[in-house]
Tab-separated table of C-alpha atoms and ligand atoms in Angstrom:
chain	number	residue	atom	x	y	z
A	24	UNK	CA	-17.639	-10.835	5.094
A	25	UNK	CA	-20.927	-9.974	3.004
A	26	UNK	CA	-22.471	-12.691	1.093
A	27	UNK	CA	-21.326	-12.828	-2.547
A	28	UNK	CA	-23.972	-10.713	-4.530
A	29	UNK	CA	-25.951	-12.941	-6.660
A	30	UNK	CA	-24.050	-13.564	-10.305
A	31	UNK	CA	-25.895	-11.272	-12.880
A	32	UNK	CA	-23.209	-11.288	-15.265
A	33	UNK	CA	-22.652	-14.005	-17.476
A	34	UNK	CA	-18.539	-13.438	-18.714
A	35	UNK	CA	-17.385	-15.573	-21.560
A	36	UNK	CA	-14.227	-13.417	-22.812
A	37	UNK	CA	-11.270	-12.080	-20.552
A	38	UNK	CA	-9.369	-9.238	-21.959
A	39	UNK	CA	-6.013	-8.308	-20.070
A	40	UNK	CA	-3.651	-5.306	-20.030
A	41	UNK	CA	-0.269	-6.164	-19.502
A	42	UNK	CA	1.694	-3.721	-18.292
A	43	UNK	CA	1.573	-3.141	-14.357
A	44	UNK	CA	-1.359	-5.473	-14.913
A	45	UNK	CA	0.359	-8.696	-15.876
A	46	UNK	CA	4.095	-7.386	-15.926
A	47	UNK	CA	5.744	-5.232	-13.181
A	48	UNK	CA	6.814	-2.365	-15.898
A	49	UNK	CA	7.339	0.380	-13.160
A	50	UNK	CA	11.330	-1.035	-11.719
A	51	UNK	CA	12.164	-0.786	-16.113
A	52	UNK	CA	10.591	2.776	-16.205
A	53	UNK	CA	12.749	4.218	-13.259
A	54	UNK	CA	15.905	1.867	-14.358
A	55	UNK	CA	15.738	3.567	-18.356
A	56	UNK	CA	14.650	7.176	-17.135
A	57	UNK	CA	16.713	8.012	-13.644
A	58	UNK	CA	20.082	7.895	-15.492
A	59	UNK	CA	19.346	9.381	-18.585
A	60	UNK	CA	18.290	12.595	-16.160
A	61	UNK	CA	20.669	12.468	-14.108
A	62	UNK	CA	22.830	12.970	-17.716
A	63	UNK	CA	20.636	15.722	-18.062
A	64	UNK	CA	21.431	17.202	-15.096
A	65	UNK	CA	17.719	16.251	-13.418
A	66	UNK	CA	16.917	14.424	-10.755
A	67	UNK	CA	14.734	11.220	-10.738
A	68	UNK	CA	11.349	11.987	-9.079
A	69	UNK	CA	9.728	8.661	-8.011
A	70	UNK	CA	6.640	10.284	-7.099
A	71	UNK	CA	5.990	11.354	-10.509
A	72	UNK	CA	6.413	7.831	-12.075
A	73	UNK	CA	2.311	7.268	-11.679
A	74	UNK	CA	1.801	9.882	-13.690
A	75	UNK	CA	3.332	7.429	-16.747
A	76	UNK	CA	0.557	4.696	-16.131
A	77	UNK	CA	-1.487	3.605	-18.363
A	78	UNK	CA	0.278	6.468	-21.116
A	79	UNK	CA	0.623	5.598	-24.403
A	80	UNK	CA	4.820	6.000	-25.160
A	81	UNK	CA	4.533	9.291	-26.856
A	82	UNK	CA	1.781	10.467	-23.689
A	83	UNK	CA	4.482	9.449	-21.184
A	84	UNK	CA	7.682	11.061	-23.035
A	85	UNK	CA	5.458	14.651	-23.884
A	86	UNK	CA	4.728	13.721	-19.587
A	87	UNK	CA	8.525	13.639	-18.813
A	88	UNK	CA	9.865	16.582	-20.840
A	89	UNK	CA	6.894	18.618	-19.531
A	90	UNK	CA	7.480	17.515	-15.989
A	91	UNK	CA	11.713	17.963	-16.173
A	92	UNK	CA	11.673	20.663	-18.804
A	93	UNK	CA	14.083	18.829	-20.974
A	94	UNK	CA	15.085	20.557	-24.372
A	95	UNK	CA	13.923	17.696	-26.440
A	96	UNK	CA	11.102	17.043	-28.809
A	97	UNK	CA	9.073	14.274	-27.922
A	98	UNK	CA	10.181	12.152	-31.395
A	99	UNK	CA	13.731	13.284	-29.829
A	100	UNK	CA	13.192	12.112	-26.901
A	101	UNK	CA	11.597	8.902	-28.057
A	102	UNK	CA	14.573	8.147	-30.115
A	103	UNK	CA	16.842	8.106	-27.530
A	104	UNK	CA	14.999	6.347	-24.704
A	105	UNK	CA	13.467	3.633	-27.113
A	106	UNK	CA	16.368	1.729	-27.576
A	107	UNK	CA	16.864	1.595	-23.887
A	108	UNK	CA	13.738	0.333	-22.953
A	109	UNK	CA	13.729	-2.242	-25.614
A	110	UNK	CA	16.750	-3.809	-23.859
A	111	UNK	CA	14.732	-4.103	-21.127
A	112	UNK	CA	11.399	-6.325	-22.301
A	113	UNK	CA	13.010	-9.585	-21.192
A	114	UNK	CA	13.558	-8.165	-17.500
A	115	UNK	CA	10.505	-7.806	-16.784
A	116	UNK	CA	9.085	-9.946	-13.567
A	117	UNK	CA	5.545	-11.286	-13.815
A	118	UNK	CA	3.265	-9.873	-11.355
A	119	UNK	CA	2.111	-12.668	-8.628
A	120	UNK	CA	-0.692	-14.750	-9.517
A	121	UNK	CA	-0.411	-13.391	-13.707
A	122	UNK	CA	0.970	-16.804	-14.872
A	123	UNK	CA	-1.907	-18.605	-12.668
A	124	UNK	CA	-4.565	-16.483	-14.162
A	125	UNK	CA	-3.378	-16.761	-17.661
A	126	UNK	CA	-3.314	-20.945	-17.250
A	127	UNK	CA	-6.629	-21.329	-15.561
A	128	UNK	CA	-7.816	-19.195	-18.293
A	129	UNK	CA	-6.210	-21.553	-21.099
A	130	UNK	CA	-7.223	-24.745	-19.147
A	131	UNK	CA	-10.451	-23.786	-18.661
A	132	UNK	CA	-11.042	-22.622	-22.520
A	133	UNK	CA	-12.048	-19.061	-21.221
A	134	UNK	CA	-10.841	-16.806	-24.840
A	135	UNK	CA	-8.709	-14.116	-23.551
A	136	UNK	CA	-6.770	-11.154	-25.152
A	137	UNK	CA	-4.429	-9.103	-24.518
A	138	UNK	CA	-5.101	-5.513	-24.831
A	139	UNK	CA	-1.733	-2.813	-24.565
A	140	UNK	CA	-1.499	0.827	-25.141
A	141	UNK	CA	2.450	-0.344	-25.931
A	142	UNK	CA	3.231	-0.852	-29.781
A	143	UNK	CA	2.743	-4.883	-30.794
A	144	UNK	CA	6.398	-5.216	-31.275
A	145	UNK	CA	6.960	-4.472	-27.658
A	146	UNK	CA	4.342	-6.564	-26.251
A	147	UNK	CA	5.330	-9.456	-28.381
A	148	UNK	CA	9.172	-8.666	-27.702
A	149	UNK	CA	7.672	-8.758	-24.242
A	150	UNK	CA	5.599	-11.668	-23.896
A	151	UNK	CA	7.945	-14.251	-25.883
A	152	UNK	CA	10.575	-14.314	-22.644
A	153	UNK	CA	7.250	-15.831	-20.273
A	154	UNK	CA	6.769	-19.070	-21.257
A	155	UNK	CA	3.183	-20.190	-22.131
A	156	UNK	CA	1.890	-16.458	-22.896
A	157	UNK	CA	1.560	-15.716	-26.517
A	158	UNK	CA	-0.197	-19.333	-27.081
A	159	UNK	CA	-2.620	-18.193	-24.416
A	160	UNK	CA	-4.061	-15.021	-25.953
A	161	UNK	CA	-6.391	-15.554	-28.424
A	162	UNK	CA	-5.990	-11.845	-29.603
A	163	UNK	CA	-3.545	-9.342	-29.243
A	164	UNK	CA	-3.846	-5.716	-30.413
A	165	UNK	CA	-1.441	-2.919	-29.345
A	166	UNK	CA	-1.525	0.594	-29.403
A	167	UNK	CA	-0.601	1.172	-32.672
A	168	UNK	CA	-2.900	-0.665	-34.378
A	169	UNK	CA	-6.371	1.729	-33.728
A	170	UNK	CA	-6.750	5.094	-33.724
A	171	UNK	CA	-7.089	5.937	-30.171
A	172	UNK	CA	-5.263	4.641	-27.326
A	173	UNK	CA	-6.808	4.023	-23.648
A	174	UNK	CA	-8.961	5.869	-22.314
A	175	UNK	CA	-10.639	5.398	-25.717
A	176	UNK	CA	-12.292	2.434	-25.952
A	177	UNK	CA	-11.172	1.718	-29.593
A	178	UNK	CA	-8.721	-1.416	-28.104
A	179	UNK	CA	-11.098	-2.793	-26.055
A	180	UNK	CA	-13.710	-2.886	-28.828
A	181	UNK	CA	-11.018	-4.022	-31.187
A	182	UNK	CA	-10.074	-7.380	-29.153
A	183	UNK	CA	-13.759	-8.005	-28.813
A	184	UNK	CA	-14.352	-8.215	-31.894
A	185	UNK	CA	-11.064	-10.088	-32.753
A	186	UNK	CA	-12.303	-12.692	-30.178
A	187	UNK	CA	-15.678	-13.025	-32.337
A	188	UNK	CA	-17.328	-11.504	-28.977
A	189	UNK	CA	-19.883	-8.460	-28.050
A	190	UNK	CA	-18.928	-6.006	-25.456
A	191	UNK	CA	-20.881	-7.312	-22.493
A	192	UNK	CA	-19.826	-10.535	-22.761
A	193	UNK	CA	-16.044	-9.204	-21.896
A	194	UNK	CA	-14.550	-8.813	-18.248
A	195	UNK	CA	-11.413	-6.306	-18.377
A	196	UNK	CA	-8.314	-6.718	-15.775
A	197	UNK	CA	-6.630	-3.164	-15.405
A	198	UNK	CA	-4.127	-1.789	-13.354
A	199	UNK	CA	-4.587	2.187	-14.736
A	200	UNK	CA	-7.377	4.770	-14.933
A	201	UNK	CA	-6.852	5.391	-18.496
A	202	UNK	CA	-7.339	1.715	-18.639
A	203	UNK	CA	-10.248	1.731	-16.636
A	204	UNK	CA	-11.821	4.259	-18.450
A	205	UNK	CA	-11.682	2.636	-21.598
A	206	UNK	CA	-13.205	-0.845	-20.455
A	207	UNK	CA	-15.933	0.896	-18.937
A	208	UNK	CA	-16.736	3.573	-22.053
A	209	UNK	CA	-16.538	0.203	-24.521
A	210	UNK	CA	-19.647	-1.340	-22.077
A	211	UNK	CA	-17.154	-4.063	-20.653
A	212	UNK	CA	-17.033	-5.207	-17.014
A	213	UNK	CA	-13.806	-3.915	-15.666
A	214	UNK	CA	-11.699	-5.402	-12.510
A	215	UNK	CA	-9.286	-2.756	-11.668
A	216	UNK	CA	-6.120	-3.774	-9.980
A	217	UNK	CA	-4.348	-0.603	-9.100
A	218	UNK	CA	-0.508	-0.485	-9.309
A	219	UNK	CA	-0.587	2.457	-7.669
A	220	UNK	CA	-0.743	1.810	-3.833
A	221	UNK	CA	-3.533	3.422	-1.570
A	222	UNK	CA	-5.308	5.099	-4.321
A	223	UNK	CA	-8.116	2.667	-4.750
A	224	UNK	CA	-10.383	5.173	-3.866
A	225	UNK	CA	-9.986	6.696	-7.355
A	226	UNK	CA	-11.109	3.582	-9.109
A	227	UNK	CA	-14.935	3.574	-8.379
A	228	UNK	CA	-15.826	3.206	-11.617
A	229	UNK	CA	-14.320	-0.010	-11.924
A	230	UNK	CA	-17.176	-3.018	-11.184
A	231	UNK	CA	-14.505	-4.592	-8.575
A	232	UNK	CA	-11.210	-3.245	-7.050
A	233	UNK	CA	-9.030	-6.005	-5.970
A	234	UNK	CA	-5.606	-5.215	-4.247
A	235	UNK	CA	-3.821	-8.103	-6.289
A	236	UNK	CA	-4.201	-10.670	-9.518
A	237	UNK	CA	-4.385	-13.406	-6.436
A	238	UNK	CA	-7.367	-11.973	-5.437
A	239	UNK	CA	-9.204	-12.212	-8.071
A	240	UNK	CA	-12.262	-14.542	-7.914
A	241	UNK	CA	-13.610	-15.674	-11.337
A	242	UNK	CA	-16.429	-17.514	-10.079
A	243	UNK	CA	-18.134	-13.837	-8.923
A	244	UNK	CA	-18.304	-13.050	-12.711
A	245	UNK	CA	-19.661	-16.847	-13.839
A	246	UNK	CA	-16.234	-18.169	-14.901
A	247	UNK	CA	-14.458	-21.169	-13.412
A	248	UNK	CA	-13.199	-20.613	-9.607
A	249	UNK	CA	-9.772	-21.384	-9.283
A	250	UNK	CA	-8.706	-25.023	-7.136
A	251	UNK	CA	-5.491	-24.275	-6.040
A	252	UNK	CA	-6.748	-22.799	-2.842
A	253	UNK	CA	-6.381	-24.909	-0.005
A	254	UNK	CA	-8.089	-24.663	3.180
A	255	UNK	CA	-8.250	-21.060	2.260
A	256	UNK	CA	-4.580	-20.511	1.645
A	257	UNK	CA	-2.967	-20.086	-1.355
A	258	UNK	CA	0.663	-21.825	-1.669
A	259	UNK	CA	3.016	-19.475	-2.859
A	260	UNK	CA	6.268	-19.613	-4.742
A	261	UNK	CA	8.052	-19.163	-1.230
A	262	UNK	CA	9.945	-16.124	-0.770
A	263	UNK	CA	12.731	-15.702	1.765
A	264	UNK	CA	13.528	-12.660	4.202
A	265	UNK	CA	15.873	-12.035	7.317
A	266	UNK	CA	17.503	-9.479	8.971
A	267	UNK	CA	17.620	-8.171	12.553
A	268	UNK	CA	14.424	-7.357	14.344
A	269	UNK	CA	13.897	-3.739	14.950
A	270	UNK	CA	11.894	-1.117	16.416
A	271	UNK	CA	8.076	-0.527	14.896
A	272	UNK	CA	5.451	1.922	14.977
A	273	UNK	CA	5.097	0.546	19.012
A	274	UNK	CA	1.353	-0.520	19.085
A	275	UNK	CA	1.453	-4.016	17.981
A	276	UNK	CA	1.469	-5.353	21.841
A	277	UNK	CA	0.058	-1.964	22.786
A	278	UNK	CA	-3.127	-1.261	21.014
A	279	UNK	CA	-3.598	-5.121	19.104
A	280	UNK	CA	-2.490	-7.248	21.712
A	281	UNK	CA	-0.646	-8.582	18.918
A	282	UNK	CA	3.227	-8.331	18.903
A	283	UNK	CA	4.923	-7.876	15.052
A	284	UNK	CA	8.835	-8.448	15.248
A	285	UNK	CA	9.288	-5.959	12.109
A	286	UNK	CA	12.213	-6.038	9.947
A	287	UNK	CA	13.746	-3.343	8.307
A	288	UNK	CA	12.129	-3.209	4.987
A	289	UNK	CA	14.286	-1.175	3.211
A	290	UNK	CA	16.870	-3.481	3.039
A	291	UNK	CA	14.130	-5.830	0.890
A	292	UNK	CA	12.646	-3.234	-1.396
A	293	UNK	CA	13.771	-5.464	-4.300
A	294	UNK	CA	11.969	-8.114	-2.919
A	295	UNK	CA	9.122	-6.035	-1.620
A	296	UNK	CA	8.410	-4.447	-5.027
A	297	UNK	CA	7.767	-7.789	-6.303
A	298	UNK	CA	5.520	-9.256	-3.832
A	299	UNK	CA	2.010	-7.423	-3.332
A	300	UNK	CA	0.592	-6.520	-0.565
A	301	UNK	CA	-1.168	-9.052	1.275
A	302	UNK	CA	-1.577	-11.103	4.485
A	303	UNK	CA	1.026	-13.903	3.911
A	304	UNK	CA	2.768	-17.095	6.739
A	305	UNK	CA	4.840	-19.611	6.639
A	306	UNK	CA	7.773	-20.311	9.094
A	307	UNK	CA	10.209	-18.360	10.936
A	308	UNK	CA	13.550	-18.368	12.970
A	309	UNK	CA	14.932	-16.568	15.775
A	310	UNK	CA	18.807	-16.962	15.542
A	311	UNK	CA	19.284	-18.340	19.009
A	312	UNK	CA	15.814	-20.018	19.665
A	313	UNK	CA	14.391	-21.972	17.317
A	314	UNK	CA	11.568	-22.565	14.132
A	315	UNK	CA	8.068	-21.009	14.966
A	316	UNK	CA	4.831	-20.699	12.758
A	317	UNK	CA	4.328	-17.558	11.518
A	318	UNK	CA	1.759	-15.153	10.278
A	319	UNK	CA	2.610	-11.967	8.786
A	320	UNK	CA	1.167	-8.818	6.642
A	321	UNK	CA	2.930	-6.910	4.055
A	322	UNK	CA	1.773	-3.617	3.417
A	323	UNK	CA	0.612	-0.161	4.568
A	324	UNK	CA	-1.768	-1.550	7.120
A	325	UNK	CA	-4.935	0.068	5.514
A	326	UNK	CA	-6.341	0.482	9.497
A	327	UNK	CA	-3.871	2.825	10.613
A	328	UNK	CA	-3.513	4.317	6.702
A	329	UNK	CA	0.829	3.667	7.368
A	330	UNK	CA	3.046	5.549	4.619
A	331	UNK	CA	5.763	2.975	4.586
A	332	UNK	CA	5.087	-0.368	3.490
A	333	UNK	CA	6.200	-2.609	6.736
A	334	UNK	CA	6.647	-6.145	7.425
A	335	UNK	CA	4.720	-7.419	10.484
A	336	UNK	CA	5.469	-11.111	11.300
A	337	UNK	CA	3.777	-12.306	14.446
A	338	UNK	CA	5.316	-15.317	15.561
A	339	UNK	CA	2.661	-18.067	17.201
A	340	UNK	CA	4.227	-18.508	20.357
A	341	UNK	CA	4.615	-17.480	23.731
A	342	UNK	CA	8.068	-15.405	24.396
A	343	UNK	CA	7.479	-13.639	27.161
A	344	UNK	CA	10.059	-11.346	26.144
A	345	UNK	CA	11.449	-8.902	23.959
A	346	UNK	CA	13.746	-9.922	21.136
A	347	UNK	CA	14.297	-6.863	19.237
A	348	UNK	CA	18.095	-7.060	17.591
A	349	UNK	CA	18.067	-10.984	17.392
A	350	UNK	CA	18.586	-12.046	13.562
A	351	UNK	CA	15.034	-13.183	12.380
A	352	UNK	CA	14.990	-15.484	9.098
A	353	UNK	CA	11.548	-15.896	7.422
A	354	UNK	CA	10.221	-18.424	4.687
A	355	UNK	CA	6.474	-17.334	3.541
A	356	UNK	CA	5.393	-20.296	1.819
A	357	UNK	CA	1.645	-19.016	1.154
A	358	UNK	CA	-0.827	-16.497	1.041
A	359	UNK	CA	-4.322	-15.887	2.860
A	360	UNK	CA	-6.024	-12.673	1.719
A	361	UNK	CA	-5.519	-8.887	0.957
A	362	UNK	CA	-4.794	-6.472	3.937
A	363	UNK	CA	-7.762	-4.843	4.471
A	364	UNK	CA	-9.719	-1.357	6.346
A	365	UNK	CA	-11.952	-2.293	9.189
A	366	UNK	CA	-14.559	-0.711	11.016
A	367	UNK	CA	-13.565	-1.265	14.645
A	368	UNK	CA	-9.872	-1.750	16.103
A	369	UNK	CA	-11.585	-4.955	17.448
A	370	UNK	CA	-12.722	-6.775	14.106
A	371	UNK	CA	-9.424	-6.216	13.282
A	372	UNK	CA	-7.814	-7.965	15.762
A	373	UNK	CA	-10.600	-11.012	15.235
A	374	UNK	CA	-9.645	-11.185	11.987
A	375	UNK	CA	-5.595	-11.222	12.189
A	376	UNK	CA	-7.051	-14.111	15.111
A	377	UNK	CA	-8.738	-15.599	12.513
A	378	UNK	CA	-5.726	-15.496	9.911
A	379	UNK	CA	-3.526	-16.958	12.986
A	380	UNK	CA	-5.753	-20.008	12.848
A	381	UNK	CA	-5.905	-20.494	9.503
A	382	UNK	CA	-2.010	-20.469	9.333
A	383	UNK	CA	-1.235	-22.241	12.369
A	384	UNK	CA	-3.396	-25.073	11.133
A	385	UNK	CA	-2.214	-24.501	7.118
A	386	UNK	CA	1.458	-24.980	8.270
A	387	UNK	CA	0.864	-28.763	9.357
A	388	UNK	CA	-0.290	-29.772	5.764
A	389	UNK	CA	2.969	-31.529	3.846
A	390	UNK	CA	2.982	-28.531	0.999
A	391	UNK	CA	3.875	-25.588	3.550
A	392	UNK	CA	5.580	-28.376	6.447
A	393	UNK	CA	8.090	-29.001	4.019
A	394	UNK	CA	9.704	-26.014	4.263
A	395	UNK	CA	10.002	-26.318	7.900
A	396	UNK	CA	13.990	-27.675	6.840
A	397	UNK	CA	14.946	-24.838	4.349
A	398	UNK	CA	18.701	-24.445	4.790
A	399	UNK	CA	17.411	-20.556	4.924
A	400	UNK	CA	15.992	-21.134	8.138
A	401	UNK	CA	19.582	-22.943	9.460
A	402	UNK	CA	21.905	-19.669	7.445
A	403	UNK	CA	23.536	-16.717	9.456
A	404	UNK	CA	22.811	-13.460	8.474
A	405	UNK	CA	26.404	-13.026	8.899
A	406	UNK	CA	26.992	-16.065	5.941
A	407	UNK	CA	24.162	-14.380	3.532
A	408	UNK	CA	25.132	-10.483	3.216
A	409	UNK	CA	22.442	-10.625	0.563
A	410	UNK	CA	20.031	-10.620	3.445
A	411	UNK	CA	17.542	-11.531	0.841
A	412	UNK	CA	17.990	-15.087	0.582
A	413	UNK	CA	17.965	-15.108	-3.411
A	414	UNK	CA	20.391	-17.811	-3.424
A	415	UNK	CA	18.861	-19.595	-0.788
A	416	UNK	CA	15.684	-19.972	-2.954
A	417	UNK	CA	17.840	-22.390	-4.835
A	418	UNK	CA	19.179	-24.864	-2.267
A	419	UNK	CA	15.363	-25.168	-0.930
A	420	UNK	CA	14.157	-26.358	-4.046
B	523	LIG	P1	7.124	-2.747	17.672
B	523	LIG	O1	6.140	-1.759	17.221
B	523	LIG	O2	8.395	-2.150	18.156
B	523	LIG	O3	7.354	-3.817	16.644
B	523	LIG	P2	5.359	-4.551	19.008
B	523	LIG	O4	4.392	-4.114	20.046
B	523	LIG	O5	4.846	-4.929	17.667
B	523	LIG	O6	6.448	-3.433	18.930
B	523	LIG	O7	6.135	-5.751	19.627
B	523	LIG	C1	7.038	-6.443	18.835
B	523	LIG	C2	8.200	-6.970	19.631
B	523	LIG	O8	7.735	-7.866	20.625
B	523	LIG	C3	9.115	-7.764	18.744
B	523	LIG	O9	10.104	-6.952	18.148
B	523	LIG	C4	9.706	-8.785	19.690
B	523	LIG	O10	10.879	-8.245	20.271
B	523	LIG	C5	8.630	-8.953	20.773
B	523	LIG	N1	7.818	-10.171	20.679
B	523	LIG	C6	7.477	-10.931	21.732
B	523	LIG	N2	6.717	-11.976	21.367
B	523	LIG	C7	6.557	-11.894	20.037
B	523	LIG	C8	5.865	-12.701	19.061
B	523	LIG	N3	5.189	-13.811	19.412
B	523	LIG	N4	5.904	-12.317	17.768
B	523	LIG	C9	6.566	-11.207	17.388
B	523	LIG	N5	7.218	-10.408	18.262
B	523	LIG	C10	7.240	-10.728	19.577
B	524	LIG	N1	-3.458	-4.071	9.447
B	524	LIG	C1	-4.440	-3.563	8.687
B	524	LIG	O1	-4.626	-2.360	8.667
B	524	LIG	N2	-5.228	-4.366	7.928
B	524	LIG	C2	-5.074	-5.710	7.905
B	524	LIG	O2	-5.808	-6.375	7.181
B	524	LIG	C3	-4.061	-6.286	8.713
B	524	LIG	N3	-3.871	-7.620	8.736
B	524	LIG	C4	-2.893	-8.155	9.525
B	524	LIG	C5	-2.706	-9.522	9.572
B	524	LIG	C6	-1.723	-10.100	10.378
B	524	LIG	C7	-1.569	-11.583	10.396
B	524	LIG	C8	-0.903	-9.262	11.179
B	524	LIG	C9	0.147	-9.846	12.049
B	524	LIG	C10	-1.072	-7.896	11.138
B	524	LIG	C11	-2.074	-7.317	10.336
B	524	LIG	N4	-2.272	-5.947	10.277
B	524	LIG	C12	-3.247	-5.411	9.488
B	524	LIG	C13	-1.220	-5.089	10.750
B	524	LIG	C14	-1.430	-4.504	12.078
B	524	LIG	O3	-2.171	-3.325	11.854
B	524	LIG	C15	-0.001	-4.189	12.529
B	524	LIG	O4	0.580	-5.356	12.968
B	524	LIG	C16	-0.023	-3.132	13.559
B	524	LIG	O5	-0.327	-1.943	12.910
B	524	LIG	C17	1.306	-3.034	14.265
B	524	LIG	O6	2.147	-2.104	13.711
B	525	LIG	MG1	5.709	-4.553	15.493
């Protein structure tokens, strides 16, 4: 990895957007709008849904009836898909690693604000069901409280000053181009954290792209580094998966030297959603053989440029054998980095080495050990037809 560049910035002030930055808004979106098409007599495109990012509501509704040619005015529209959406504010998951960032922020007295295109009713309506958020933001302005919504930098400028603060002083976390845009046109330093898989590329205007909240490193812009990290993993709220190994894109033994016993991921796209991408272990278990350490990534393997998002679990140990069919159970009880591009097939494989050793030796310390017993691991597939391990989550605790 490249030295850290030298800190020239000096940030005092965070501002935050929330949704797809902070909140995972895009399950609501689909949940309110792929019904009331299909009552339309339209299909649901999912493929258009990024075109909604970062949209102000009236942008995104004049988006949709452009895009489905519905015979609605966009206050029409609005009317009726409002009061749907406003059902929805309190089911709305936290992105991983937004409650950490917002309480190192508060601990460490680093002002932040929260900055949304959405009206203020909706982003108080919802930020009250997280516990810990509203007392956190020193300012809050919403998209109906200045003139011009992102890409203008009006809201940006606006929480600034609400925070007492100039401009350059600010670092902006931002999941959307408009979003981007804005931070950078009000002279703030902008992180962007794309919700929009494999389109990083489009974000170069950002200062930093960074895959996930958990990979954001304060310390690069002079603020306090997080300490949760330890011996460079991050413990996770642990997540449970299982199902029966199948067939994957056949190069993991081939071309890596590195077998992944992949699981079909489309029976965890629930799950999936919610978890970013990322290089992730903790412990598995093979129906008829036993517990094993295990290192996995989640994600479109950025090397070989995948379209699906796969799981790839490699087990640490010696089988000697094929097990594809067997009913694999997996607790991932922390995380290690972001999946990454590479220059050479060969630093890649160093470097899942390297993540191999860092779990292997991780999984010995009590706070990822524990989980060793997690009546997950002990549970037939056959017992959970949730396959997701959801309720599981509960006896572990
Ligand atoms: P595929 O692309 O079909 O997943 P891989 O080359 O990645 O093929 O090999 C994965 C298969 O190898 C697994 O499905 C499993 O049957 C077997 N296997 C053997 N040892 C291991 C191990 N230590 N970890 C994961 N899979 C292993
Ligand atoms: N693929 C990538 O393209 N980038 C990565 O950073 C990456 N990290 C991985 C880390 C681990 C621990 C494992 C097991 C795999 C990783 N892979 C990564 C996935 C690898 O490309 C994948 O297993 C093969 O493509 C097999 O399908
Ligand atoms: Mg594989």
């Amino acid at each position: 990895m490249a030295a850290p560049k030298p800190i020239t910035r000096l940030i005092s002030h965070v501002i935050l957007d929330l949704d797809g930055t902070l909140l995972n808004t895009d399950c609501v979106v689909s949940q309110v709008l792929k019904p009331f098409l299909v009552k339309n007599g339209k299909k649901w495109d999912s493929m258009k849904a990024h075109k909604l990012v970062g949209k102000t509501p009236y942008e995104a509704a004049a988006v949709v009836l452009e895009d489905y040619a519905l015979p609605y005015s966009t206050e029409e529209f609005l009317s009726m898909i409002t009061p749907m959406f406003n059902e929805q504010w309190c089911n709305l998951k936290a992105f991983p690693g937004a409650n950490r960032l917002i309480k190192h922020l508060r601990s460490n007295g680093v002002p932040a604000a929260l900055a949304s295109n959405s009206p203020k009713s909706n982003i108080d309506a919802k930020i009250s069901c997280h516990q810990g958020w509203k007392e956190s933001f020193s300012a809050i302005v919403g998209g109906d409280e200045i003139e011009k919504g992102k890409p203008s930098p009006d809201i940006f400028l606006e929480a600034a000053k609400r925070m007492n603060t100039d401009p350059p002083n600010c670092l902006v976390i931002e999941d959307s181009l408009p979003g981007v845009a804005a931070g950078k046109a009000a002279g703030m330093h902008v992180i962007a954290v794309p919700s929009v898989p494999k389109k990083t590329a489009e974000f170069s205007s950002a200062d930093e792209v960074v895959n996930s909240l958990l990979d954001v490193k304060p310390e690069k812009w002079g603020l306090p580094p997080f300490n949760d990290w330890i011996e460079d993993t991050l413990p996770i709220e642990p997540w449970f998966i299982g199902g029966p190994v199948i067939k994957g894109f056949g190069r993991g033994s081939k071309v890596l030297g590195i077998p992944t016993a992949n699981l079909p991921a489309e029976n965890f796209s629930d799950v999936l959603s919610e978890h970013t991408s990322g290089v992730y272990f903790g412990w598995a278990r093979l129906s008829t053989r036993g517990i094993y350490k295990m290192v996995m990534s989640i994600g479109w393997n950025p090397y070989f440029d995948n379209t699906e998002k796969t799981i790839e679990p490699w087990l640490l140990h010696e089988f000697g054998e094929d097990f594809y069919g067997e009913e694999l159970h997996l607790v991932i009880v922390g995380y290690i980095r972001a999946e990454a591009n590479f220059p050479s097939l060969q630093s890649l494989i160093e470097r899942i080495h390297e993540d191999a050793r860092i779990a292997e030796k991780a999984l010995d310390l009590p706070v990822y050990a524990r989980y060793k017993d997690s009546p997950y691991l002990r549970t037939s597939l056959k017992e959970d037809n949730s396959a997701n391990g959801k309720q599981s989550e509960l006896d572990s605790k």
